[in-house]
Coordinates of C-alpha atoms and ligand atoms in Angstrom, one line a residue:
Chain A
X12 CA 89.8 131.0 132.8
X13 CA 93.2 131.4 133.0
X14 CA 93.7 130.2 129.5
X15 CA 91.6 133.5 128.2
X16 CA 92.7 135.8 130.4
X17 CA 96.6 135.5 129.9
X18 CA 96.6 136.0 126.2
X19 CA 93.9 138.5 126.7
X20 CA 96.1 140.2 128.9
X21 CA 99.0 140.1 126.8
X22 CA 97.0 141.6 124.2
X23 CA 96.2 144.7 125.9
X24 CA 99.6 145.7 127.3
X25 CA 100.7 145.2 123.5
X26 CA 97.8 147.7 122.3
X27 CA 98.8 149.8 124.9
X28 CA 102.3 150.3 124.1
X29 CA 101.4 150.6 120.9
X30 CA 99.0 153.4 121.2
X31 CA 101.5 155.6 123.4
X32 CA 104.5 155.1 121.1
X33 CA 102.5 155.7 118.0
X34 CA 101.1 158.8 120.4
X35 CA 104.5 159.9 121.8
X36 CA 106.9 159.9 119.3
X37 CA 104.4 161.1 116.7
X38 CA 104.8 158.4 114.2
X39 CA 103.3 159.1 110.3
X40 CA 99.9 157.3 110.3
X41 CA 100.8 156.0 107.0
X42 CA 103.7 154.3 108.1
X43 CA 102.0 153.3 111.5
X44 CA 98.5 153.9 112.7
X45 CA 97.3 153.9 116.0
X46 CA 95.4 151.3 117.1
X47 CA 92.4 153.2 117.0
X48 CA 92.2 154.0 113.3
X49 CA 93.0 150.4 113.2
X50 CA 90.1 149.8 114.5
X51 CA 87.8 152.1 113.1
X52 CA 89.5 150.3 109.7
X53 CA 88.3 147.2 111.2
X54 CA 84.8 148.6 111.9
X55 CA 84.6 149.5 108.2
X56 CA 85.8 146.8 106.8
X57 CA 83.9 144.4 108.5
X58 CA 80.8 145.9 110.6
X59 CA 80.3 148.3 107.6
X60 CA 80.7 145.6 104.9
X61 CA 83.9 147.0 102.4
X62 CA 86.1 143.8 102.9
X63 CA 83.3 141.2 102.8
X64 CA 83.5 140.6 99.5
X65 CA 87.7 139.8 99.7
X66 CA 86.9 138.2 103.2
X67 CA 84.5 135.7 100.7
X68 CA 86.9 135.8 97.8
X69 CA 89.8 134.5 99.6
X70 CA 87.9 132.0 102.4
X71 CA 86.6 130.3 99.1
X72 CA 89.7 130.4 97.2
X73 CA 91.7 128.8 100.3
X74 CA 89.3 126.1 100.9
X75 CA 89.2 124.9 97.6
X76 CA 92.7 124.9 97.7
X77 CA 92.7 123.0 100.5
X78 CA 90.1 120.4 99.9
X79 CA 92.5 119.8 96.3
X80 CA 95.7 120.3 97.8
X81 CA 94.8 117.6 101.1
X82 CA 92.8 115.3 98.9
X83 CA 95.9 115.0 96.8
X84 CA 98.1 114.9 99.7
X85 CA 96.4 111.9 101.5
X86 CA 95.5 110.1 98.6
X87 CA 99.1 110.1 97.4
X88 CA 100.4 109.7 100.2
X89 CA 98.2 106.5 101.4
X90 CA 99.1 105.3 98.1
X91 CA 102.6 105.3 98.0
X92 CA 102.9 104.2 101.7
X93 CA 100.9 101.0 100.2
X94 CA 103.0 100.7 97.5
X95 CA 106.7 100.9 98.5
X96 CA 107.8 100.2 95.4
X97 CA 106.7 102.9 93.4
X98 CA 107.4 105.2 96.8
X99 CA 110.8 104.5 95.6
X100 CA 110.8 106.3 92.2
X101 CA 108.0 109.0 93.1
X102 CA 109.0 110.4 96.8
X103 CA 112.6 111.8 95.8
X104 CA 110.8 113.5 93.3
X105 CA 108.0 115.0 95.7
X106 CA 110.9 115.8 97.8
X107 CA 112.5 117.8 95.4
X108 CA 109.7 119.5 94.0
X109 CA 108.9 120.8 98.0
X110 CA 112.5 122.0 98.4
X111 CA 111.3 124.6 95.3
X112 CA 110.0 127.9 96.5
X113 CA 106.5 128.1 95.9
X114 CA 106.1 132.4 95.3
X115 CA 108.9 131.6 92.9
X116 CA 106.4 129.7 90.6
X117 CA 103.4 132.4 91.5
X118 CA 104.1 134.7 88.1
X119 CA 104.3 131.4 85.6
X120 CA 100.3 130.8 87.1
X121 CA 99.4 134.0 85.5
X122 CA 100.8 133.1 82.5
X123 CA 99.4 129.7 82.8
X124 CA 95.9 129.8 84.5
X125 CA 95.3 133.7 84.0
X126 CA 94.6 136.3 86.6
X127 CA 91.5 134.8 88.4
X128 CA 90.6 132.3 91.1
X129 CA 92.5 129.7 89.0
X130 CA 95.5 130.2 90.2
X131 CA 95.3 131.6 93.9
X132 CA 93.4 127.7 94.1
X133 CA 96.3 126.1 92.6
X134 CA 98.9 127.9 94.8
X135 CA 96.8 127.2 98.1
X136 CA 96.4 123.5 96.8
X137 CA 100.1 123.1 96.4
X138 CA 101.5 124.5 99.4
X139 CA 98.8 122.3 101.1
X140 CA 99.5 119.3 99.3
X141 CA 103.5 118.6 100.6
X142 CA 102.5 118.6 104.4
X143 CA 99.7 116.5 104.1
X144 CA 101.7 114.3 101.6
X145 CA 104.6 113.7 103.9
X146 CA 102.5 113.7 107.2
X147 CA 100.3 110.7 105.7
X148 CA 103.4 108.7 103.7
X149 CA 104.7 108.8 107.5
X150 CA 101.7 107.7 109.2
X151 CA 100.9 104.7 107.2
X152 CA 104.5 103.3 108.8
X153 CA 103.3 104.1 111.8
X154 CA 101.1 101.0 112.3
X155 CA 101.9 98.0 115.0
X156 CA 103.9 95.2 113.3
X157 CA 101.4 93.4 115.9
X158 CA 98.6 94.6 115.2
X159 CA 98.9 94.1 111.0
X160 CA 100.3 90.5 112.3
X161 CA 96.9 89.8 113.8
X162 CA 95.4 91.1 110.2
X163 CA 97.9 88.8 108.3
X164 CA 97.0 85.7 110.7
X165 CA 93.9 85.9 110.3
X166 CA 93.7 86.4 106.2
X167 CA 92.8 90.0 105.7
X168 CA 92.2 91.3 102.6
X169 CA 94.9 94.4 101.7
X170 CA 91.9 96.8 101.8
X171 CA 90.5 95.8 104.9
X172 CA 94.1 96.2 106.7
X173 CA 94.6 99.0 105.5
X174 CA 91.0 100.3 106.5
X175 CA 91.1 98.6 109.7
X176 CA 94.6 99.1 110.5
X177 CA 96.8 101.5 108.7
X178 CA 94.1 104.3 108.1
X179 CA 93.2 105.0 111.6
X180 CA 96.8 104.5 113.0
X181 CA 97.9 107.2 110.2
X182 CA 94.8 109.6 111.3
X183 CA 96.8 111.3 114.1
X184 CA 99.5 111.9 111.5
X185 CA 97.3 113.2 108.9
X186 CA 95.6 115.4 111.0
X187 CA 99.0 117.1 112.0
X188 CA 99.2 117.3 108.4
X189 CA 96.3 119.2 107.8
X190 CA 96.7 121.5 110.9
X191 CA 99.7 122.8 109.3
X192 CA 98.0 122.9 105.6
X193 CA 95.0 124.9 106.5
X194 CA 97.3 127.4 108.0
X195 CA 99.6 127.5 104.9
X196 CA 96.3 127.0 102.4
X197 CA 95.6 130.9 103.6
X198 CA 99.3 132.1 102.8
X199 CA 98.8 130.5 99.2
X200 CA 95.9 132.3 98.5
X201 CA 97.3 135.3 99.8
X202 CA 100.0 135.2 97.8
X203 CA 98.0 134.7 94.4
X204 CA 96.4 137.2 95.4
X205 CA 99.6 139.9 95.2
X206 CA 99.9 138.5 91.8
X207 CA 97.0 137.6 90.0
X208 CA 93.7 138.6 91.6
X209 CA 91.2 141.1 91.0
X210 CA 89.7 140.3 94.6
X211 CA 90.8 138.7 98.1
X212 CA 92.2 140.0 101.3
X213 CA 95.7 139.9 99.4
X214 CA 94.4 141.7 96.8
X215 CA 93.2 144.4 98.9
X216 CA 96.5 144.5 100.9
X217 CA 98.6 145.2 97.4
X218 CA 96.5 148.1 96.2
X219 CA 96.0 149.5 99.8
X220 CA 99.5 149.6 99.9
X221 CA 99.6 152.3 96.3
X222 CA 96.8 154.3 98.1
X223 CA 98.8 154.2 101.6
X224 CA 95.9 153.8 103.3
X225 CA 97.9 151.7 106.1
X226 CA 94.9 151.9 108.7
X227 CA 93.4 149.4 106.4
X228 CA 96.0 147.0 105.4
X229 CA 96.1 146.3 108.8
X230 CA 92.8 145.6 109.4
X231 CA 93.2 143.2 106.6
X232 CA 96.3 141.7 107.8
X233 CA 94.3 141.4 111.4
X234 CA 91.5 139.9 109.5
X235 CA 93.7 137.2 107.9
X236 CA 95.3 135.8 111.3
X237 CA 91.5 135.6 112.7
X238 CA 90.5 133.6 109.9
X239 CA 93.7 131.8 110.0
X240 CA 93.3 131.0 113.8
X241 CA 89.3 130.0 113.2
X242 CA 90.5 127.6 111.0
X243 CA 93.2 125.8 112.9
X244 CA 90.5 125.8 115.7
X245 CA 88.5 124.0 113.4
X246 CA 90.6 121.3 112.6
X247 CA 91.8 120.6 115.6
X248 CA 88.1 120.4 116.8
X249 CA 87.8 117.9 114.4
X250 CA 91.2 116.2 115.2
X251 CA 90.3 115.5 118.3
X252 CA 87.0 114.5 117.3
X253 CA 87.5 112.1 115.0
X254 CA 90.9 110.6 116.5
X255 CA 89.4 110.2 120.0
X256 CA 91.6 107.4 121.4
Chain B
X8 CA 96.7 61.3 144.4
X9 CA 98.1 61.1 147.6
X10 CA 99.7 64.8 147.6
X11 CA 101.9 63.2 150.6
X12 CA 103.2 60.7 147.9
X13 CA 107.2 61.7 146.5
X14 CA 106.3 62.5 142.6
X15 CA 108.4 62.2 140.0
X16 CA 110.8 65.1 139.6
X17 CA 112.8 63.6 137.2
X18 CA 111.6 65.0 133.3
X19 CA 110.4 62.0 132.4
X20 CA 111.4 62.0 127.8
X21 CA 108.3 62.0 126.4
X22 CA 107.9 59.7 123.8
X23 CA 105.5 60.8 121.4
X24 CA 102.9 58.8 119.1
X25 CA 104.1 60.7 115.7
X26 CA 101.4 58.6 114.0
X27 CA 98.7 60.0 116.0
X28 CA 99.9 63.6 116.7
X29 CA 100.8 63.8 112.5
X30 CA 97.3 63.3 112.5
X31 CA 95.4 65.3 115.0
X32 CA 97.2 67.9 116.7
X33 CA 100.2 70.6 115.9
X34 CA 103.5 68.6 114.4
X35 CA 106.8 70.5 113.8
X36 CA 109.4 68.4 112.2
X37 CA 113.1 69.8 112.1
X38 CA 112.0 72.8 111.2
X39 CA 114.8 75.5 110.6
X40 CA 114.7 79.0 109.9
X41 CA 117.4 81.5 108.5
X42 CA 116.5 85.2 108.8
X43 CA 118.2 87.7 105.7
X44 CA 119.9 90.5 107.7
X45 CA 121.9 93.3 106.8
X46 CA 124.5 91.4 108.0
X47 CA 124.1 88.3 106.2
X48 CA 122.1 85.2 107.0
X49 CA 120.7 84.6 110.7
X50 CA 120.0 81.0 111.7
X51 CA 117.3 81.5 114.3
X52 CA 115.6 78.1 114.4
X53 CA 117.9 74.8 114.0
X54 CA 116.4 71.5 112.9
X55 CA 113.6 72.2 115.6
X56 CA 110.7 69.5 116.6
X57 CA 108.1 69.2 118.6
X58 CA 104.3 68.0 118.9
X59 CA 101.5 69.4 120.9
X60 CA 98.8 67.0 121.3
X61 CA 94.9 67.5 120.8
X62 CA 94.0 69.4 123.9
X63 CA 97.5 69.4 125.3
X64 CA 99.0 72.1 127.1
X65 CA 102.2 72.4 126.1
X66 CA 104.8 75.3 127.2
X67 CA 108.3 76.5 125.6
X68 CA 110.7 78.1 128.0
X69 CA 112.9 79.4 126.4
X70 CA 115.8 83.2 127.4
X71 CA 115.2 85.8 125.4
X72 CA 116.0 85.9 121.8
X73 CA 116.9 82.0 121.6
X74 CA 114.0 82.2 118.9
X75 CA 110.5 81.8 120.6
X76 CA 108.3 84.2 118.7
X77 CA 110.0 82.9 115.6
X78 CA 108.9 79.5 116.6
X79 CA 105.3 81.3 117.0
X80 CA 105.1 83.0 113.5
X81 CA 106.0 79.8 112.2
X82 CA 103.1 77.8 113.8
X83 CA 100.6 80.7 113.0
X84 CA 101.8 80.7 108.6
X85 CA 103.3 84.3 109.2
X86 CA 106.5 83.3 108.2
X87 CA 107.6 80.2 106.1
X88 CA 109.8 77.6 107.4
X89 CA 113.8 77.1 105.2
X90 CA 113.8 73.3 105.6
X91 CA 111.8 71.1 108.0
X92 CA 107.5 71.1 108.3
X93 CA 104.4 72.0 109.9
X94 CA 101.5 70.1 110.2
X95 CA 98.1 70.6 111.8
X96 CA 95.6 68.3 111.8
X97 CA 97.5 66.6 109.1
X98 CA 97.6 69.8 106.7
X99 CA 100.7 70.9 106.3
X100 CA 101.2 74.7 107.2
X101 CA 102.2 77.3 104.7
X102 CA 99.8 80.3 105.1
X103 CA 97.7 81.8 107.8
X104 CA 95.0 79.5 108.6
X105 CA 91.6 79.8 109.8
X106 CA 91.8 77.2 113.0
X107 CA 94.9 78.7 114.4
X108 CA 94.1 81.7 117.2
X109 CA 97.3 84.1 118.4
X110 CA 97.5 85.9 121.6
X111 CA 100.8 88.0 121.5
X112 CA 102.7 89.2 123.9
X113 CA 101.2 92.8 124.4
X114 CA 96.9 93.1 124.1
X115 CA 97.8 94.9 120.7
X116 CA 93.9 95.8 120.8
X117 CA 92.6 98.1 118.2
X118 CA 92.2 101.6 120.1
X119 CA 89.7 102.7 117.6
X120 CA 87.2 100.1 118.0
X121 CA 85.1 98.8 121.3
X122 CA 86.0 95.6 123.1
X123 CA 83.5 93.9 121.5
X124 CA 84.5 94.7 118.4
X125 CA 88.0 93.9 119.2
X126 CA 87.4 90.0 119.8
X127 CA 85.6 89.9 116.7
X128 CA 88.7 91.1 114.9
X129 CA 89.6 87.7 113.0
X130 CA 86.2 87.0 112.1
X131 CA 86.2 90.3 110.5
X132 CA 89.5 89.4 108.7
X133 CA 88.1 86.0 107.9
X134 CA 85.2 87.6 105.6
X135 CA 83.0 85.5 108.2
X136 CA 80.0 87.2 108.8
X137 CA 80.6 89.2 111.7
X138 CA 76.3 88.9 113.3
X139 CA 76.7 85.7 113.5
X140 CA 79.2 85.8 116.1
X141 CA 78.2 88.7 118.3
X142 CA 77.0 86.3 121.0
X143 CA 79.5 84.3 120.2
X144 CA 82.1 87.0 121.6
X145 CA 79.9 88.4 124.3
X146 CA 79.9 84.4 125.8
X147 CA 83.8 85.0 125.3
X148 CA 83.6 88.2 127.1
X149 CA 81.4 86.3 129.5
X150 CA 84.0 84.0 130.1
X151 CA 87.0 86.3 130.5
X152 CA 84.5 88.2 133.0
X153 CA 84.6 91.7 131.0
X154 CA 80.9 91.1 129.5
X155 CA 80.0 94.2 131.3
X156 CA 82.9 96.5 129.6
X157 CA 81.6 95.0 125.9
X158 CA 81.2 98.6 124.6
X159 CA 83.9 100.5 126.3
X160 CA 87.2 101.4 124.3
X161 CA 90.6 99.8 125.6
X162 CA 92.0 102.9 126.8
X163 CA 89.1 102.2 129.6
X164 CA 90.6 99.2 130.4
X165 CA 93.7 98.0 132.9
X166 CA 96.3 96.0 131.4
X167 CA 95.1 92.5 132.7
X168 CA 91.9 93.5 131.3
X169 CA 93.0 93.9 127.7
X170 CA 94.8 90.9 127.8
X171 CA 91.9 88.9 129.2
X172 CA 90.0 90.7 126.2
X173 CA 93.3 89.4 123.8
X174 CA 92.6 85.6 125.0
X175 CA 88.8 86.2 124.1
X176 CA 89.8 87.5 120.8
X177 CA 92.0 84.6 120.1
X178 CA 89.3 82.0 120.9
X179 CA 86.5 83.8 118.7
X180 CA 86.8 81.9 115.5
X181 CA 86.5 78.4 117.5
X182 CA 90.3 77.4 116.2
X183 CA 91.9 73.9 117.0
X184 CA 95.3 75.6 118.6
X185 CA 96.0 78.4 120.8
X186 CA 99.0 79.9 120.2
X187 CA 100.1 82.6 122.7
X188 CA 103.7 84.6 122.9
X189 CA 104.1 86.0 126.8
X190 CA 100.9 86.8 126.9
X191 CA 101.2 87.9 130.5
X192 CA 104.7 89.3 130.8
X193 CA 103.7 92.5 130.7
X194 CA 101.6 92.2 133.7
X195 CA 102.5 92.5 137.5
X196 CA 103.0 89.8 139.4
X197 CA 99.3 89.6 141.1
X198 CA 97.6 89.7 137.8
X199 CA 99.8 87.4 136.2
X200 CA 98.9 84.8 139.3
X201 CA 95.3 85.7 138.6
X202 CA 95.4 85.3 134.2
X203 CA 97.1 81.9 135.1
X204 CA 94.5 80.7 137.2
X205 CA 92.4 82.0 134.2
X206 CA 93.4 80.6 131.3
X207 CA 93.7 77.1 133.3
X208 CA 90.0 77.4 134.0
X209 CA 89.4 78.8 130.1
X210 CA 91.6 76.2 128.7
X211 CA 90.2 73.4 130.6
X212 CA 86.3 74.8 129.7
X213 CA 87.4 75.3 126.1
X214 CA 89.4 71.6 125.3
X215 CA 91.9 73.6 123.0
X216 CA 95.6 72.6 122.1
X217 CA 97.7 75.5 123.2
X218 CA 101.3 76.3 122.8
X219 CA 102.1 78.7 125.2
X220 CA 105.4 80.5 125.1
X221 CA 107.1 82.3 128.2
X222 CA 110.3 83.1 129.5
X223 CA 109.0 82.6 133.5
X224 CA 109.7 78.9 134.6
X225 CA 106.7 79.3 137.1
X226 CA 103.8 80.0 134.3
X227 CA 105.1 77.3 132.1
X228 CA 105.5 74.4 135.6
X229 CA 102.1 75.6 136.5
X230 CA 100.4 76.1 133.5
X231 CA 101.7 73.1 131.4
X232 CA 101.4 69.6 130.9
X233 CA 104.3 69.5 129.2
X234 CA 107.1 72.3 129.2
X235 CA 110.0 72.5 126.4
X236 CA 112.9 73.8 127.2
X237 CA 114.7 75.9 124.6
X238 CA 118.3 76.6 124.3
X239 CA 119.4 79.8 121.8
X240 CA 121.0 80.7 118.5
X241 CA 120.2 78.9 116.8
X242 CA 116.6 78.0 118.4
X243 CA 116.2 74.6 119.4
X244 CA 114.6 72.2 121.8
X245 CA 117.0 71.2 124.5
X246 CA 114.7 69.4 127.4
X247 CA 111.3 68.1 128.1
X248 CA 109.7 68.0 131.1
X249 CA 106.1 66.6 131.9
X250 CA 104.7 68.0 134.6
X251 CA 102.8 65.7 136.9
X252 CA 101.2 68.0 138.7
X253 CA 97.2 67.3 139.4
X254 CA 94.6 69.6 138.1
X255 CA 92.9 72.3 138.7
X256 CA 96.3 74.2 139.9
X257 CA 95.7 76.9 142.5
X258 CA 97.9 79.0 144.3
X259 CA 97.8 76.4 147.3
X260 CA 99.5 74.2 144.5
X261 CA 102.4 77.2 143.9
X262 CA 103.4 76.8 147.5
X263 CA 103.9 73.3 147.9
X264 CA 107.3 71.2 147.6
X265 CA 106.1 69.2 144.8
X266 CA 106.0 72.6 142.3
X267 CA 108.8 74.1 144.0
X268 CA 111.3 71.3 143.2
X269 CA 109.9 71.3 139.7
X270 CA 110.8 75.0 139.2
X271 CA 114.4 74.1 140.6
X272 CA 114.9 71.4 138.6
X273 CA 113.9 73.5 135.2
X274 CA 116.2 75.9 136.8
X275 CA 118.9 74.2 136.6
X276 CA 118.4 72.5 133.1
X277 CA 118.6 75.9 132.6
X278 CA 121.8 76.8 133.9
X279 CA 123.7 73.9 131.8
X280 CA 122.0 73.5 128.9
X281 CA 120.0 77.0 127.6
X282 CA 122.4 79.3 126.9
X283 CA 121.5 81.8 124.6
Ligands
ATP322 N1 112.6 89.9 111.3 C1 113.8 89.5 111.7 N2 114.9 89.7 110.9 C2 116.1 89.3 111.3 N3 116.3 88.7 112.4 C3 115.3 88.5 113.3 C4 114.0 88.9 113.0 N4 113.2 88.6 114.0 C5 114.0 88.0 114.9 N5 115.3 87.9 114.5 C6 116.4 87.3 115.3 O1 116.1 86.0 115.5 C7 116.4 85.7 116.9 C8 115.2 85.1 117.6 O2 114.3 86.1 117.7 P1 112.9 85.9 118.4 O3 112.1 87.2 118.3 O4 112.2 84.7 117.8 O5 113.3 85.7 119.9 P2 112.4 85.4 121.2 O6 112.8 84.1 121.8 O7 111.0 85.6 120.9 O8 112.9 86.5 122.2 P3 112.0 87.3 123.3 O9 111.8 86.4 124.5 O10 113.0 88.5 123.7 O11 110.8 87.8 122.7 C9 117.0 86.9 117.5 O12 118.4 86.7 117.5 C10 116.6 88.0 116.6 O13 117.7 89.0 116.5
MG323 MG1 109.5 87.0 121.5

């Protein structure tokens, strides 16, 4: 109980400062509304139906970025923490490659992939990809020199270690990994949307911002951290449920 | 035996019957091991040998780091002995083998699966197929007295239970030798009292060779029918003593002079010649 009503309480003394400074000092509702029209924006965009379609657009866009972007992530990561040796030549790389800026590479997708769900895919996927990368090259060093001892005594076969053993002692680190991806998979998206989209929540945040129709650009914004926060709940849901020792 | 009688205190050097121990049970012959550090080479086992005879009970005391769970990964193909060999049951030792069990020093129990599946862990590993030997490990589990937490998770368990669930696991594939690194130093001192009293009574129902390594002189005089005394870096075997106590051991036996004067004596073999 306590757990709701904090935050919930927190939450309404923020909207209530905010509605009597916006009220008070008689701020310009395009620079920033008051909660109200933010919520009649909400009530629009979401009761009424305008932002389904960009609610759609960029849910879709983000979890196929994230399926690609994780996929990639584990897999390469399983596989080089398997094989050391080529770990070697291929993580400095990775590592370098992470240190770039992703927006930096956002306007060379429109040249490459076009304006389109292409490339708001391949951004989500690659800011995915380096936090569940590292997260599951990490957890597959993470196993019990005892326990892959007891493997190795007893014969094992490589592939049933490491799906006995190495897997399911790297799950807790994967999952951190993919807490912090599905998080990030939304910021990707969002930022291909600025650049080269023709739908999206991002999309509608860049044009909103030409009309100054700032009541709505909130909602959107508002809209975004609710999706982003349903997500994370998700995975951790699942976290939990699937690592449950 | 007349428990009245004075027994012999003195370690008696056992004199073993290469022939027939080459043959049937565990034989070590100055084995030696160099580990590759960072800091160059690192003798941990020198010219080391030792028998443990078909269904003997044989202990190494040794302090730590003197080399005992190298001694162990040795036995059990982990690692590959520099100079010297390994036999059992007349085949020399080179690569994990199928009749050696290991109980190591913590439970190291998968968390992920159930008890049950846990002791059928190296049958898994073996490619054996794993139906056949469900009763199999639920007789085990029988005989470790957990048949009733078969299906719970080892987070459910104490630590003497997990261990107890460890020995069960070791014994599943039926192997020749039992080889088991402190399995109970973890525990406190009551459970540790009770898995002796245990694994004397599993041992004894089981007819296995075990080689049971400890650093606490009491496990080793009261589990053992023979304890080796190890002295340190390198590893080697430094005294013998056959312990002539009468079985089954119980705690009545832990009290009396007999055992008492044992542990001293180991004690101070000990102090003069195990310095690690
Ligand atoms: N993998 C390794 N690489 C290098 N040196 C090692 C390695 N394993 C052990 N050693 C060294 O070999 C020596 C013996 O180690 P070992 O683990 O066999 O001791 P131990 O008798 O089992 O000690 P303890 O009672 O503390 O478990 C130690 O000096 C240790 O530093
Ligand atoms: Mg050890």
């Amino acid at each position: 109980m306590r757990r709701i009503l904090a935050p919930l309480a927190a939450l309404t003394v923020l909207l209530a400062v905010w509605h009597y400074s916006v009220f008070f000092f008689s701020v310009d509702p395009t620079v920033l509304p008051s909660p109200a029209d933010v919520g009649s924006a909400l009530y629009t965009g979401l009761v009424r139906g305008t932002l389904h379609v960009h609610v759609l657009a960029t849910l879709k866009a983000a979890a196929m970025g994230f399926v690609v972007g994780c996929c990639a992530g584990v897999g390469l990561g399983v596989l080089l923490g398997e094989f050391r040796v080529g770990a070697r030549f291929i993580f400095p790389v990775v590592v370098a490659l992470q240190a770039m800026p992703v927006v930096a590479i956002a306007p060379l997708l429109i040249v490459w992939l076009g304006i389109g769900t292409e490339s708001k895919v391949f951004l989500a996927a690659i800011v995915c990809f380096f936090p569940t990368f590292v997260n599951t090259f990490s957890g597959m060093h993470a196993s019990k020199s005892e326990l892959l001892d007891l493997y190795k005594a007893a014969g094992a076969s490589r592939w049933l270690t490491l799906r006995d053993v190495k897997l399911p002692s790297a799950a807790h680190f994967i999952f951190t990994g993919l807490q912090i991806a599905v998080v990030l998979s939304l910021t990707g998206c969002v930022v291909g949307e600025f650049i080269a989209a023709t739908s999206g929540l991002g999309y509608v945040i860049k044009s909103l911002a030409g009309q100054l129709d700032v009541s709505m650009m909130f909602a959107a914004i508002f809209t975004l951290s609710a999706l982003g926060m349903a997500c994370g709940l998700l995975v951790r849901t699942l976290h939990r449920a699937i690592v449950f020792w | 035996m007349n428990r009245m009688a004075q027994p012999n205190l003195w370690p008696v050097l056992h004199t073993v019957d290469t022939a027939s121990a080459y043959k049937a049970g565990l034989s070590i012959r100055d084995v030696s091991l160099t580990y590759g550090t960072s800091r160059g080479p690192l003798r941990a086992l020198d010219n080391l040998s030792l028998d443990v005879k078909p269904g003997e009970f044989v202990a190494v005391l040794g302090p730590s780091g003197c080399g005992k769970s190298t001694l162990l990964k040795l036995v059990s193909g982990l690692l590959s002995a520099t100079e010297g060999e390994i036999h059992l049951k007349g085949r020399p030792v080179k690569s994990p083998r199928s009749d050696v069990g290991i109980v190591f020093q913590q439970a190291t129990l998968l968390p992920w699966k159930t008890v049950l599946n846990n002791v059928l862990v190296p049958v898994r590993a073996m490619g054996l197929p794993v139906k056949n030997y469900r009763d199999k490990a639920l007789d085990l589990l029988k005989l470790v007295g957990l048949e009733a937490f078969a299906n719970h998770y080892p987070s459910e368990l104490s630590g003497g239970m997990q261990q107890r669930v460890a020995v069960a696991r070791g014994l599943i594939h039926d192997p020749a030798l039992l080889l088991m690194d402190e399995p109970f130093a973890a525990l406190d001192a009551m459970t540790r009292e009770h898995m002796m009293i245990e694994l004397q009574r599993i041992w004894a129902s089981t007819h296995k060779s075990v080689l049971f390594i400890t650093h606490s002189i009491q496990e080793a005089v009261f589990l053992a029918d023979r304890v080796l005394i190890m002295g340190g870096r390198p590893g080697r075997v430094v005294d013998e003593l056959v312990v002539p106590l009468e079985r089954p051991r119980t705690v009545e036996t832990m009290a009396r002079k007999d055992f008492n004067d044992l542990l001293g004596h180991l004690r101070h073999v000990f102090g003069e010649k195990s310095t690690c």
